[in-house]
Coordinates of N, CA and C in Angstrom, one line a residue:
Chain W
E946 N 0.8 -1.2 0.0 CA 0.0 0.0 0.0 C 0.9 1.2 0.0
V947 N 0.6 2.1 -0.9 CA 1.3 3.4 -1.0 C 1.0 4.3 0.2
Q948 N 2.0 4.8 0.9 CA 1.8 5.7 2.0 C 2.7 6.9 1.8
L949 N 2.2 8.1 2.0 CA 2.9 9.4 1.9 C 2.7 10.1 3.2
L950 N 3.7 10.4 4.0 CA 3.5 11.0 5.3 C 4.3 12.3 5.3
G951 N 3.5 13.4 5.2 CA 4.1 14.7 5.2 C 4.3 15.3 6.6
S952 N 5.3 16.1 6.7 CA 5.6 16.7 8.0 C 6.4 18.0 7.8
G953 N 6.5 18.8 8.9 CA 7.3 20.0 8.9 C 6.5 21.3 8.9
G954 N 5.2 21.2 8.7 CA 4.5 22.4 8.7 C 4.5 23.1 10.1
D955 N 4.4 24.4 10.1 CA 4.5 25.2 11.3 C 4.1 26.6 11.1
L956 N 4.0 27.4 12.2 CA 3.8 28.8 12.1 C 5.1 29.5 11.9
V957 N 5.3 30.4 10.9 CA 6.5 31.0 10.7 C 6.3 32.5 10.3
Q958 N 7.2 33.3 10.7 CA 7.0 34.8 10.4 C 7.3 35.1 8.9
P959 N 6.7 36.1 8.4 CA 7.1 36.5 7.0 C 8.6 36.7 6.8
G960 N 9.1 36.2 5.7 CA 10.5 36.3 5.4 C 11.3 35.1 6.0
G961 N 10.6 34.2 6.8 CA 11.2 33.1 7.3 C 11.4 31.9 6.4
S962 N 11.9 30.8 6.9 CA 12.1 29.6 6.2 C 11.5 28.4 6.9
L963 N 11.3 27.4 6.1 CA 10.7 26.1 6.6 C 11.1 25.0 5.6
R964 N 11.3 23.8 6.1 CA 11.5 22.7 5.3 C 10.4 21.6 5.5
L965 N 9.7 21.3 4.5 CA 8.7 20.2 4.6 C 9.4 18.9 4.1
S966 N 8.9 17.8 4.7 CA 9.4 16.4 4.3 C 8.2 15.6 4.0
C967 N 8.4 14.5 3.2 CA 7.4 13.6 2.9 C 8.0 12.2 2.8
A968 N 7.7 11.4 3.8 CA 8.3 10.0 3.8 C 7.4 9.1 3.0
A969 N 8.0 8.4 2.1 CA 7.2 7.5 1.2 C 7.5 6.0 1.5
S970 N 6.4 5.2 1.3 CA 6.6 3.8 1.4 C 5.6 3.1 0.6
G971 N 5.8 1.8 0.3 CA 4.9 1.0 -0.4 C 5.1 1.0 -1.9
F972 N 6.1 1.6 -2.4 CA 6.4 1.6 -3.9 C 7.9 1.9 -4.1
T973 N 8.3 1.7 -5.3 CA 9.7 2.0 -5.6 C 9.9 3.5 -5.9
F974 N 10.3 4.2 -4.8 CA 10.3 5.6 -4.8 C 11.0 6.3 -6.0
S975 N 12.2 5.8 -6.3 CA 13.0 6.4 -7.3 C 12.4 6.3 -8.7
S976 N 11.4 5.5 -8.9 CA 10.8 5.2 -10.2 C 9.7 6.2 -10.5
Y977 N 9.4 7.1 -9.6 CA 8.2 8.0 -9.8 C 8.6 9.4 -9.5
A978 N 8.1 10.3 -10.4 CA 8.1 11.7 -10.1 C 7.3 12.0 -8.9
M979 N 7.6 13.1 -8.2 CA 6.9 13.5 -7.0 C 6.6 15.0 -7.0
G980 N 5.6 15.4 -6.4 CA 5.3 16.8 -6.4 C 4.7 17.3 -5.1
W981 N 4.5 18.6 -5.1 CA 3.9 19.3 -4.0 C 2.7 20.1 -4.5
V982 N 1.6 20.0 -3.9 CA 0.4 20.8 -4.2 C -0.1 21.5 -3.0
R983 N -0.5 22.7 -3.1 CA -1.0 23.4 -1.8 C -2.4 23.9 -2.0
Q984 N -3.0 24.1 -0.8 CA -4.4 24.6 -0.8 C -4.5 25.6 0.3
A985 N -4.7 26.8 -0.1 CA -5.0 27.9 0.9 C -6.3 27.7 1.6
P986 N -6.5 28.2 2.8 CA -7.7 27.9 3.6 C -9.0 28.3 2.8
G987 N -9.9 27.3 2.6 CA -11.1 27.5 1.9 C -11.0 27.7 0.4
K988 N -9.8 27.5 -0.2 CA -9.6 27.7 -1.6 C -9.3 26.4 -2.4
G989 N -9.0 26.6 -3.6 CA -8.7 25.4 -4.5 C -7.3 24.9 -4.4
L990 N -7.0 24.0 -5.3 CA -5.7 23.4 -5.4 C -4.7 24.1 -6.3
E991 N -3.5 24.2 -5.9 CA -2.5 24.9 -6.7 C -1.2 24.1 -6.7
W992 N -0.8 23.7 -7.9 CA 0.5 23.0 -8.1 C 1.6 23.9 -7.7
V993 N 2.6 23.3 -6.9 CA 3.7 24.1 -6.5 C 5.0 23.7 -7.2
S994 N 5.3 22.4 -7.2 CA 6.6 21.9 -7.7 C 6.5 20.4 -8.0
T995 N 7.4 20.0 -8.9 CA 7.5 18.6 -9.2 C 9.0 18.3 -9.5
I996 N 9.4 17.0 -9.1 CA 10.8 16.6 -9.3 C 10.7 15.2 -10.0
S997 N 11.6 15.0 -10.9 CA 11.6 13.7 -11.6 C 12.1 12.6 -10.7
G998 N 12.0 11.4 -11.1 CA 12.3 10.2 -10.3 C 13.8 10.2 -9.9
T999 N 14.7 10.6 -10.8 CA 16.1 10.7 -10.5 C 16.5 11.9 -9.7
G1000 N 15.6 12.9 -9.7 CA 16.0 14.1 -9.0 C 16.7 15.1 -9.9
R1001 N 17.0 14.7 -11.1 CA 17.8 15.6 -12.0 C 17.0 16.8 -12.6
S1002 N 15.7 16.6 -12.7 CA 14.8 17.7 -13.3 C 13.8 18.2 -12.2
T1003 N 13.7 19.5 -12.1 CA 12.8 20.1 -11.2 C 12.0 21.2 -11.9
Y1004 N 10.8 21.4 -11.4 CA 9.9 22.3 -12.1 C 9.1 23.1 -11.0
Y1005 N 8.8 24.4 -11.2 CA 8.2 25.2 -10.2 C 7.1 26.1 -10.8
A1006 N 6.1 26.4 -10.0 CA 5.1 27.4 -10.3 C 5.8 28.7 -10.2
D1007 N 5.4 29.7 -11.0 CA 6.0 31.0 -11.0 C 5.9 31.7 -9.6
A1008 N 4.8 31.4 -8.9 CA 4.6 32.0 -7.6 C 5.7 31.6 -6.6
V1009 N 6.4 30.5 -6.8 CA 7.4 30.1 -5.8 C 8.8 30.0 -6.4
K1010 N 8.9 30.2 -7.7 CA 10.2 30.1 -8.3 C 11.2 31.0 -7.7
G1011 N 12.4 30.5 -7.4 CA 13.4 31.3 -6.8 C 13.4 31.4 -5.2
R1012 N 12.3 30.9 -4.7 CA 12.1 30.9 -3.2 C 12.0 29.5 -2.6
F1013 N 11.4 28.6 -3.4 CA 11.3 27.2 -2.9 C 12.2 26.3 -3.7
T1014 N 12.7 25.2 -3.1 CA 13.5 24.2 -3.7 C 13.0 22.9 -3.4
I1015 N 12.7 22.1 -4.4 CA 12.3 20.7 -4.2 C 13.5 19.8 -4.4
S1016 N 13.5 18.8 -3.6 CA 14.6 17.8 -3.7 C 14.1 16.5 -3.2
R1017 N 14.9 15.4 -3.4 CA 14.5 14.1 -2.9 C 15.8 13.3 -2.5
D1018 N 15.7 12.4 -1.6 CA 16.7 11.5 -1.2 C 16.2 10.1 -1.5
N1019 N 16.6 9.5 -2.6 CA 16.0 8.2 -2.9 C 16.5 7.1 -2.0
S1020 N 17.6 7.3 -1.3 CA 18.1 6.3 -0.4 C 17.3 6.3 0.9
K1021 N 16.6 7.4 1.1 CA 15.7 7.5 2.3 C 14.3 7.5 2.0
N1022 N 13.9 7.4 0.7 CA 12.5 7.4 0.2 C 11.8 8.7 0.8
T1023 N 12.5 9.8 0.7 CA 11.9 11.0 1.2 C 12.0 12.2 0.2
L1024 N 10.9 12.9 0.2 CA 10.8 14.1 -0.6 C 10.9 15.4 0.3
Y1025 N 11.4 16.4 -0.2 CA 11.6 17.7 0.6 C 11.1 18.9 -0.2
L1026 N 10.7 19.9 0.5 CA 10.4 21.2 0.0 C 11.0 22.3 0.9
Q1027 N 12.1 22.9 0.5 CA 12.7 24.0 1.2 C 12.0 25.3 0.8
M1028 N 11.5 25.9 1.8 CA 10.7 27.2 1.5 C 11.4 28.3 2.2
N1029 N 11.8 29.3 1.4 CA 12.5 30.5 1.9 C 11.7 31.7 1.6
S1030 N 12.1 32.8 2.2 CA 11.4 34.1 2.0 C 9.9 34.0 2.0
L1031 N 9.4 33.3 3.0 CA 7.9 33.0 3.0 C 7.1 34.3 3.1
R1032 N 5.9 34.2 2.5 CA 5.0 35.3 2.5 C 3.7 34.9 3.0
A1033 N 2.8 35.8 3.4 CA 1.5 35.5 3.9 C 0.7 34.6 2.9
E1034 N 0.9 34.9 1.7 CA 0.1 34.2 0.6 C 0.6 32.8 0.4
D1035 N 1.7 32.4 1.1 CA 2.1 31.0 1.1 C 1.4 30.1 2.1
T1036 N 0.6 30.8 3.0 CA -0.2 30.0 4.0 C -1.1 29.1 3.3
A1037 N -1.0 27.8 3.6 CA -1.8 26.7 3.0 C -1.5 25.4 3.6
V1038 N -2.3 24.4 3.3 CA -2.0 23.0 3.5 C -1.2 22.6 2.3
Y1039 N 0.0 22.0 2.6 CA 0.9 21.5 1.6 C 0.8 19.9 1.5
Y1040 N 0.4 19.4 0.3 CA 0.3 18.0 0.1 C 1.4 17.5 -0.7
C1041 N 2.1 16.5 -0.3 CA 3.0 15.8 -1.2 C 2.2 14.8 -2.0
A1042 N 2.6 14.5 -3.2 CA 1.8 13.6 -4.1 C 2.7 12.9 -5.1
K1043 N 2.3 11.7 -5.4 CA 3.1 10.8 -6.3 C 2.5 10.9 -7.7
H1044 N 3.3 11.1 -8.7 CA 2.8 11.1 -10.0 C 2.6 9.6 -10.4
L1045 N 1.8 9.4 -11.5 CA 1.5 8.1 -11.9 C 2.7 7.3 -12.5
G1046 N 3.7 8.1 -13.0 CA 4.8 7.5 -13.6 C 6.1 8.3 -13.3
P1047 N 7.2 8.1 -14.1 CA 8.4 8.8 -13.8 C 8.5 10.2 -14.4
W1048 N 7.5 10.6 -15.2 CA 7.5 11.9 -15.8 C 6.7 12.9 -15.1
T1049 N 6.9 14.1 -15.4 CA 6.2 15.2 -14.8 C 4.8 15.3 -15.2
L1050 N 4.5 15.1 -16.5 CA 3.2 15.4 -17.0 C 2.4 14.1 -16.9
Q1051 N 2.0 13.8 -15.6 CA 1.3 12.6 -15.3 C 0.3 13.0 -14.1
P1052 N -0.8 12.3 -14.0 CA -1.7 12.5 -12.9 C -1.0 12.2 -11.5
F1053 N -1.6 12.8 -10.5 CA -1.2 12.5 -9.1 C -2.1 11.4 -8.6
D1054 N -1.5 10.2 -8.5 CA -2.4 9.0 -8.1 C -2.4 8.7 -6.6
N1055 N -1.6 9.3 -5.8 CA -1.6 9.1 -4.4 C -1.1 10.4 -3.7
W1056 N -1.8 10.8 -2.6 CA -1.5 12.0 -1.9 C -1.3 11.7 -0.5
G1057 N -0.4 12.6 0.1 CA -0.2 12.6 1.6 C -1.4 13.2 2.3
Q1058 N -1.3 13.3 3.6 CA -2.4 13.8 4.4 C -2.4 15.3 4.5
G1059 N -1.3 15.9 4.1 CA -1.2 17.4 4.1 C -0.5 17.9 5.4
T1060 N 0.2 19.0 5.3 CA 0.9 19.6 6.5 C 0.6 21.1 6.3
L1061 N 0.2 21.7 7.4 CA -0.2 23.1 7.4 C 1.0 24.1 7.6
V1062 N 1.1 25.0 6.7 CA 2.1 26.1 6.8 C 1.4 27.4 7.0
T1063 N 1.6 28.1 8.1 CA 1.0 29.4 8.4 C 2.1 30.4 8.5
V1064 N 2.0 31.4 7.6 CA 3.0 32.5 7.6 C 2.3 33.8 8.1
S1065 N 2.7 34.2 9.3 CA 2.1 35.3 10.0 C 3.0 35.8 11.1
S1066 N 2.9 37.1 11.3 CA 3.7 37.7 12.4 C 2.9 37.8 13.7
Chain J
D192 N -0.2 29.9 -19.6 CA -0.7 28.8 -18.7 C -2.1 28.4 -19.2
V193 N -2.5 27.2 -19.0 CA -3.8 26.7 -19.4 C -4.8 27.0 -18.2
Q194 N -5.8 27.8 -18.5 CA -6.8 28.1 -17.5 C -7.9 27.0 -17.6
M195 N -8.3 26.6 -16.4 CA -9.4 25.6 -16.3 C -10.6 26.2 -15.7
T196 N -11.7 26.2 -16.4 CA -12.9 26.8 -15.9 C -13.9 25.7 -15.7
Q197 N -14.3 25.6 -14.4 CA -15.1 24.5 -13.9 C -16.5 25.0 -13.5
S198 N -17.6 24.3 -13.9 CA -18.9 24.8 -13.5 C -19.8 23.6 -13.2
P199 N -20.8 23.8 -12.3 CA -21.0 24.9 -11.5 C -20.0 24.9 -10.3
S200 N -20.0 26.0 -9.5 CA -19.1 26.0 -8.4 C -19.8 25.3 -7.2
S201 N -21.1 25.2 -7.2 CA -21.9 24.5 -6.2 C -23.0 23.8 -6.8
L202 N -23.3 22.6 -6.4 CA -24.3 21.7 -7.0 C -25.1 21.0 -6.0
P203 N -26.3 21.5 -5.6 CA -27.2 20.8 -4.7 C -27.9 19.7 -5.5
A204 N -27.9 18.5 -4.9 CA -28.6 17.4 -5.6 C -29.1 16.4 -4.6
S205 N -30.0 15.5 -5.0 CA -30.6 14.5 -4.1 C -30.0 13.2 -4.4
V206 N -30.0 12.3 -3.4 CA -29.5 11.0 -3.5 C -30.2 10.3 -4.7
G207 N -29.4 9.7 -5.5 CA -30.0 9.0 -6.7 C -30.0 9.9 -8.0
D208 N -29.7 11.2 -7.8 CA -29.7 12.1 -9.0 C -28.5 11.8 -9.8
R209 N -28.6 12.1 -11.1 CA -27.5 12.1 -12.0 C -26.8 13.5 -11.9
V210 N -25.6 13.5 -11.7 CA -24.8 14.8 -11.4 C -23.8 15.0 -12.5
T211 N -23.8 16.2 -13.1 CA -22.8 16.5 -14.2 C -22.1 17.8 -13.9
I212 N -20.8 17.7 -14.1 CA -19.9 18.8 -13.9 C -19.1 19.0 -15.2
T213 N -18.9 20.3 -15.5 CA -18.1 20.5 -16.8 C -16.8 21.3 -16.5
C214 N -15.9 21.1 -17.3 CA -14.6 21.7 -17.2 C -14.1 22.1 -18.6
Q215 N -13.8 23.4 -18.7 CA -13.3 23.9 -20.0 C -11.9 24.4 -19.9
A216 N -11.1 24.0 -20.8 CA -9.7 24.4 -20.9 C -9.5 25.6 -21.8
S217 N -8.6 26.5 -21.5 CA -8.4 27.7 -22.4 C -7.6 27.3 -23.7
H218 N -7.0 26.2 -23.7 CA -6.3 25.7 -24.9 C -6.6 24.2 -25.0
D219 N -6.4 23.7 -26.2 CA -6.6 22.3 -26.5 C -5.6 21.4 -25.7
I220 N -6.1 20.6 -24.8 CA -5.3 19.7 -24.0 C -5.4 18.3 -24.3
T221 N -5.9 18.0 -25.5 CA -6.2 16.6 -26.0 C -7.1 15.9 -25.0
N222 N -6.5 14.9 -24.3 CA -7.3 14.2 -23.3 C -6.6 14.2 -22.0
Y223 N -5.6 15.1 -21.8 CA -4.8 15.2 -20.6 C -5.5 15.9 -19.4
L224 N -6.6 15.2 -19.0 CA -7.5 15.8 -18.0 C -7.8 14.8 -16.9
N225 N -7.7 15.2 -15.6 CA -8.0 14.3 -14.5 C -9.2 14.9 -13.7
W226 N -9.8 14.1 -13.0 CA -10.8 14.5 -12.0 C -10.5 13.9 -10.6
Y227 N -10.5 14.8 -9.6 CA -10.2 14.4 -8.2 C -11.4 14.7 -7.4
Q228 N -11.6 13.9 -6.3 CA -12.6 14.1 -5.3 C -11.9 14.5 -4.0
Q229 N -12.4 15.5 -3.3 CA -11.8 15.9 -2.0 C -12.9 16.0 -1.0
K230 N -12.9 15.2 0.1 CA -13.8 15.3 1.2 C -13.2 16.3 2.2
P231 N -14.1 16.9 3.0 CA -13.6 17.9 4.0 C -12.5 17.4 4.9
G232 N -11.4 18.1 5.0 CA -10.3 17.8 5.8 C -9.4 16.6 5.3
K233 N -9.7 16.2 4.1 CA -8.9 15.1 3.5 C -8.2 15.5 2.3
A234 N -7.2 14.6 1.9 CA -6.5 14.9 0.7 C -7.3 14.6 -0.5
P235 N -7.0 15.1 -1.7 CA -7.7 14.8 -2.9 C -7.5 13.3 -3.2
K236 N -8.4 12.7 -4.0 CA -8.3 11.4 -4.5 C -8.5 11.3 -6.0
L237 N -7.7 10.7 -6.7 CA -7.8 10.6 -8.1 C -9.0 9.6 -8.5
L238 N -9.9 10.1 -9.3 CA -11.0 9.3 -9.7 C -10.9 8.9 -11.2
I239 N -10.6 9.9 -12.0 CA -10.6 9.7 -13.5 C -9.3 10.3 -14.0
Y240 N -8.6 9.6 -14.9 CA -7.4 10.1 -15.5 C -7.5 10.0 -17.0
A241 N -6.8 10.8 -17.8 CA -6.9 10.8 -19.2 C -8.3 10.9 -19.7
A242 N -9.0 11.8 -19.1 CA -10.4 12.2 -19.4 C -11.5 11.2 -19.1
S243 N -11.2 9.9 -19.4 CA -12.3 8.9 -19.3 C -11.9 7.6 -18.6
N244 N -10.7 7.5 -18.1 CA -10.2 6.3 -17.5 C -10.4 6.2 -16.0
L245 N -11.2 5.2 -15.6 CA -11.5 5.1 -14.2 C -10.3 4.5 -13.4
E246 N -9.9 5.2 -12.3 CA -8.8 4.7 -11.5 C -9.2 3.5 -10.8
T247 N -8.3 2.6 -10.6 CA -8.6 1.3 -9.9 C -9.3 1.5 -8.6
G248 N -10.4 0.7 -8.4 CA -11.1 0.8 -7.1 C -12.2 1.8 -7.1
V249 N -12.3 2.7 -8.1 CA -13.3 3.7 -8.1 C -14.6 3.2 -8.6
P250 N -15.7 3.4 -7.9 CA -17.0 2.8 -8.4 C -17.4 3.3 -9.8
S251 N -18.1 2.4 -10.5 CA -18.4 2.6 -11.9 C -19.5 3.7 -12.1
R252 N -20.1 4.2 -11.0 CA -21.1 5.3 -11.2 C -20.4 6.6 -11.6
F253 N -19.0 6.6 -11.4 CA -18.3 7.8 -11.8 C -17.8 7.6 -13.2
S254 N -17.9 8.7 -14.0 CA -17.4 8.6 -15.4 C -16.9 9.9 -15.9
G255 N -16.1 9.9 -16.9 CA -15.6 11.2 -17.5 C -15.6 11.0 -19.0
S256 N -15.7 12.2 -19.7 CA -15.7 12.2 -21.2 C -15.2 13.5 -21.6
G257 N -14.9 13.6 -22.9 CA -14.5 14.9 -23.6 C -13.1 14.8 -24.1
S258 N -12.7 15.8 -24.9 CA -11.4 15.9 -25.5 C -11.3 17.4 -26.0
G259 N -10.0 17.8 -26.2 CA -9.8 19.1 -26.7 C -9.9 20.1 -25.6
T260 N -11.0 20.9 -25.6 CA -11.2 21.9 -24.5 C -12.4 21.7 -23.6
D261 N -13.2 20.7 -24.0 CA -14.5 20.6 -23.2 C -14.6 19.2 -22.6
F262 N -14.8 19.1 -21.3 CA -14.8 17.8 -20.6 C -16.0 17.8 -19.6
T263 N -16.5 16.6 -19.4 CA -17.6 16.4 -18.5 C -17.3 15.2 -17.5
F264 N -17.7 15.4 -16.3 CA -17.6 14.4 -15.2 C -19.0 14.1 -14.8
T265 N -19.4 12.8 -14.6 CA -20.7 12.5 -14.3 C -20.7 11.4 -13.1
I266 N -21.7 11.6 -12.2 CA -22.0 10.6 -11.2 C -23.4 10.1 -11.6
S267 N -23.5 8.9 -12.0 CA -24.8 8.4 -12.6 C -25.9 8.3 -11.5
S268 N -25.6 8.1 -10.3 CA -26.6 8.0 -9.2 C -25.9 8.4 -7.9
L269 N -26.2 9.6 -7.5 CA -25.5 10.2 -6.4 C -25.7 9.4 -5.1
Q270 N -24.7 9.1 -4.4 CA -24.7 8.4 -3.1 C -24.3 9.3 -2.0
P271 N -24.8 9.1 -0.8 CA -24.4 10.0 0.3 C -22.9 10.2 0.5
E272 N -22.2 9.1 0.2 CA -20.7 9.2 0.4 C -20.0 10.0 -0.7
D273 N -20.8 10.4 -1.7 CA -20.2 11.2 -2.8 C -20.2 12.7 -2.5
I274 N -20.7 13.1 -1.4 CA -20.7 14.5 -1.0 C -19.3 14.9 -0.8
A275 N -18.8 15.9 -1.6 CA -17.4 16.3 -1.6 C -17.3 17.4 -2.6
T276 N -16.0 17.9 -2.7 CA -15.7 18.9 -3.8 C -14.9 18.1 -4.8
Y277 N -15.2 18.4 -6.1 CA -14.6 17.8 -7.2 C -13.8 18.8 -8.0
F278 N -12.6 18.4 -8.4 CA -11.7 19.3 -9.2 C -11.2 18.6 -10.5
C279 N -11.2 19.4 -11.5 CA -10.5 18.9 -12.7 C -9.1 19.4 -12.7
Q280 N -8.2 18.8 -13.5 CA -6.8 19.2 -13.6 C -6.3 18.8 -14.9
Q281 N -5.6 19.7 -15.6 CA -4.9 19.4 -16.8 C -3.5 19.1 -16.6
Y282 N -2.9 18.1 -17.4 CA -1.5 17.8 -17.3 C -0.9 17.7 -18.7
D283 N -1.4 18.6 -19.6 CA -0.9 18.7 -20.9 C 0.4 19.6 -20.9
N284 N 0.4 20.6 -20.1 CA 1.5 21.5 -20.0 C 1.8 22.0 -18.6
L285 N 3.0 22.4 -18.3 CA 3.3 23.0 -17.1 C 3.1 24.5 -17.2
P286 N 2.5 25.2 -16.2 CA 2.3 24.6 -14.9 C 1.0 23.8 -14.9
L287 N 1.0 22.7 -14.1 CA -0.2 21.9 -13.9 C -1.3 22.8 -13.3
T288 N -2.5 22.8 -13.8 CA -3.5 23.7 -13.3 C -4.8 23.0 -13.0
F289 N -5.5 23.5 -12.0 CA -6.7 22.9 -11.6 C -7.9 23.8 -11.8
G290 N -9.1 23.2 -12.0 CA -10.3 24.0 -12.0 C -10.6 24.5 -10.6
G291 N -11.5 25.4 -10.5 CA -11.9 26.0 -9.2 C -12.6 25.1 -8.2
G292 N -13.1 24.0 -8.7 CA -13.8 23.1 -7.8 C -15.3 23.2 -7.9
T293 N -16.0 22.1 -7.7 CA -17.5 22.0 -7.6 C -17.8 21.3 -6.3
R294 N -18.6 22.0 -5.5 CA -19.0 21.5 -4.2 C -20.3 20.8 -4.4
V295 N -20.4 19.5 -4.3 CA -21.6 18.7 -4.5 C -22.2 18.5 -3.1
E296 N -23.4 18.9 -2.9 CA -24.1 18.8 -1.6 C -25.5 18.3 -1.7
I297 N -26.0 17.8 -0.6 CA -27.3 17.2 -0.6 C -28.3 18.3 -0.5
K298 N -29.3 18.2 -1.5 CA -30.4 19.2 -1.5 C -31.3 19.0 -0.3

């Protein structure tokens, strides 16, 4: 059974940093692209970033480009999102999600439970 | 960016009703369209991929159709456990984009 366990969400001040983690199990982690999708309170879904199975290719939404960095450690079956220069508009539940295959342009077929990031002074 | 316009935003319906949601893409996305279900406080769940393919384990009362720019999601007979918000999502191009969501509620 595929399991994705996100963690690391917290209350942080504007301009601060945070690192989210997502521990994966139940599948061959390195064979699948992984991504982050966020949802602001009461709002819809917004794709944030995706990384290829090897980790060599990364992609970002314009809203986070230059501030967020996605990475993965295939030896630890773990996905990360380093979030810097946080803004109030980054406040959201962040979901890690598994793509259906090794490429970026694939559906998300499994999702973690979400971790809440609140950016406020 | 491909804009996804989903309608309606809210859909009151009765148990047993046929429910239809539409999603329109701003550009031709062929059939690279997914539908997700999200229940309150839970993560989204993939129901339909590639416009019309039912994800494993999803009940057959759910279906999808369409290609190009116009897509439809249907619940053939609404069940109480189907009360949720439904989102379409295109994966033809980056950035991956979602529709605004349709909240299906019991009338």
